[in-house]
DNA sequence: AGCACGCCGACT
DNA sequence: GTCGGCGTGCTC
């Protein structure tokens, strides 16, 4: 922890600092006292002199960890001139009192003309924590996706490496009669301060049950009864563990015999020493973790301490990894003929420096090909980035890769703690141990220095696009740019490529490698449609299940095989409904019905988090007959358990996998056949390999097909193919049943007939006809404001201004399906940028016009969000 | 994101 | 009258 004390009566608050640990030396800042940290001491014993002609005065442009459009210029204290470097963090005072750790983005010697630059408080790092290539990459993302460097800093740098000060109020011994000077509220605060010694501003707000406390604290500051400290906590600590070794004087056998003589009366210590020697196994120079000695026998702990006191053993704290790499299992990988062919073809693409698209059907063994390519890249001493959808990280893939690549690999996961992320960050900066990073979208923002290969698996997946907050980047598209900067190769892989990627392949912009043969004789599943219209007419339907599907499930489980049932979550949500008047509980902040969560028995808004207990009576008509509707996985699980006695049903969705190991447990239960029917949402579509699945059922294809979005056909196709791929792995073909009211739909027909080409051909044609990507680029502009008329006015004005330059390319504004979120009304403008406009100029225009909107008085508090290439 | 400054309604 | 809530603008 670094701590500054601000002398309370000094007007310019950040002039004089005391380091608590080096007191009474007056220093500007001190890091020397921070244990185990990369921070270091900056002694600045005197006030800075104003610039003299003899000295070079340097300035740095700092990226602050805030969503601000610009960089801020700070002056470098002469003493730090040699320390500043691009990519290092600096502590700077921003605003009245806050201290942030910003990042040096630029160094120059131009004093700002319009204002007096503040000094940086300190240079934090000895070496840059962000590489030049990262900064270059950030620049590109900012330009392309219309966002700010600060937003990239926020998205990239692990929170442990981002420091911000906290304002701490401390009492001052103000002598007798303090109370007379204070108001009632101030007395309450003062008493609490005496008791607690120190309080954060938020604590005081809590105590007084009010929102703004700053004026009160300011008044107390003026009355000289409190002081203020700005504390910055160094949040990243290297984790250390105790290691035991033999002391210098007890390494030889003779010396050790002496030691045992000394211990004649201490049998426990003899035991401990014996155990140490045994674990050292003859290597008397080695150090062993204390935990391994006492793991079997806790009572040895005290003995070890005694041995240390006697000077026989040394104990030292050595840094250890929080996120441990695993040992490789040394298994060899053999590729099939088809896989080898694909591998060669991919390399041909790489030689032409082309992005390569590997179109491999489910089960064709893409992963083995990836592994081979990764191996070859690592051998050349280069790093590899392997991107997968977030959902696949929890599955079986990572274990498999870890077994193969051992310690060179790190998985980068959003579930890691901040310190774990920081550790991986530093490991990658260091670049000696970790060479391969497997992770979701945000893994691409890590500090790679020497990428040789970027793999984007399931390249069509929508989760590669970041939604909120900014930067709203598309990881697949950005990966291509990242690779270009590193001079690395790019491999996109998918069983169902995105229309855009397939288009690029067809146009020879990408090198295309098909791998349409399943690995190990496995046969493609047999897909069949179940006509729900007919089933309803013939009364062969129970709830969500047609008799055909029920029979198939029953047959499958009776044959000892397993079933996966897929329930599409998009557009579905369980809700509470009044059967008398049709009323549904709605969110008070958003225009949406609340989702019912059975496990907690509450109603929740997915947009703002608003919670409501299910009302006992209808709030519209007072009728008590309310019921749950909607086709969530819970209901399917429940119904199926009732309909089929032999079904042991498990459920995999967002709710059922909340717990720490819940996900692994469900997978384990399914693998061991404890469950024989698995009902799930999108989660069952990715990263799972099961051997016994005889049947996959898609409960309804209709919702996804009718989703109002230009990608709905593409998405439906990808989703259905992906779930279908879970069926029938080995020799036996699996069965896939798709229930629908719309058996004639061209896409469903194409799927049943295995006519993949038709899907891509027809969809590409539709995109051209209705002008959607890949035939244009889309920028989505969302305006939001508490007042409906204000947004409408603002959005219309913005659209009007854009139309002056872009004409009919500007569509809308229109209200989105959910017009109000978090009590703000939203309106959207869609801009379609075709090949005839200059993309860069058009985007710059959109950005400037959006910013200019704030200059109109009535619209100045309208928020505008730009989303480039929305998904 | 904070935090200051300024305006406006509720309570002394 | 004053305190505290809230909208608006600025931070190098
Ligand atoms: Zn009702
Ligand atoms: Zn809501």
mmCIF file of N, CA and C (backbone and C1' of nucleotides) in Angstrom, chain B residues 10-12, chain C residues 1-2:
data_model
loop_
_atom_site.group_PDB
_atom_site.id
_atom_site.type_symbol
_atom_site.label_atom_id
_atom_site.label_comp_id
_atom_site.label_asym_id
_atom_site.label_seq_id
_atom_site.Cartn_x
_atom_site.Cartn_y
_atom_site.Cartn_z
ATOM 1 P P DA B 10 -41.407 20.344 -2.678
ATOM 2 O "O5'" DA B 10 -40.675 20.113 -1.267
ATOM 3 C "C5'" DA B 10 -40.289 18.788 -0.887
ATOM 4 C "C4'" DA B 10 -39.440 18.863 0.369
ATOM 5 C "C3'" DA B 10 -40.220 19.114 1.658
ATOM 6 O "O3'" DA B 10 -39.634 18.353 2.699
ATOM 7 C "C1'" DA B 10 -38.611 20.811 1.382
ATOM 8 P P DC B 11 -40.420 17.810 3.884
ATOM 9 O "O5'" DC B 11 -39.859 18.664 5.124
ATOM 10 C "C5'" DC B 11 -38.735 18.167 5.850
ATOM 11 C "C4'" DC B 11 -37.954 19.327 6.424
ATOM 12 C "C3'" DC B 11 -38.517 19.902 7.732
ATOM 13 O "O3'" DC B 11 -37.516 19.855 8.733
ATOM 14 C "C1'" DC B 11 -37.937 21.623 6.214
ATOM 15 P P DT B 12 -37.909 20.093 10.198
ATOM 16 O "O5'" DT B 12 -37.110 21.416 10.566
ATOM 17 C "C5'" DT B 12 -35.715 21.370 10.841
ATOM 18 C "C4'" DT B 12 -35.192 22.788 10.970
ATOM 19 C "C3'" DT B 12 -35.572 23.519 12.266
ATOM 20 O "O3'" DT B 12 -34.420 24.117 12.822
ATOM 21 C "C1'" DT B 12 -36.135 24.844 10.389
ATOM 22 P P DG C 1 -34.055 36.245 4.389
ATOM 23 O "O5'" DG C 1 -33.385 34.786 4.242
ATOM 24 C "C5'" DG C 1 -32.250 34.538 4.969
ATOM 25 C "C4'" DG C 1 -32.320 33.135 5.567
ATOM 26 C "C3'" DG C 1 -31.273 32.212 4.948
ATOM 27 O "O3'" DG C 1 -30.378 31.811 5.949
ATOM 28 C "C1'" DG C 1 -33.383 31.143 5.144
ATOM 29 P P DT C 2 -28.925 31.432 5.483
ATOM 30 O "O5'" DT C 2 -28.968 29.842 5.560
ATOM 31 C "C5'" DT C 2 -29.413 29.189 6.760
ATOM 32 C "C4'" DT C 2 -29.620 27.733 6.444
ATOM 33 C "C3'" DT C 2 -28.506 27.100 5.617
ATOM 34 O "O3'" DT C 2 -28.266 25.795 6.132
ATOM 35 C "C1'" DT C 2 -30.549 26.742 4.550
#
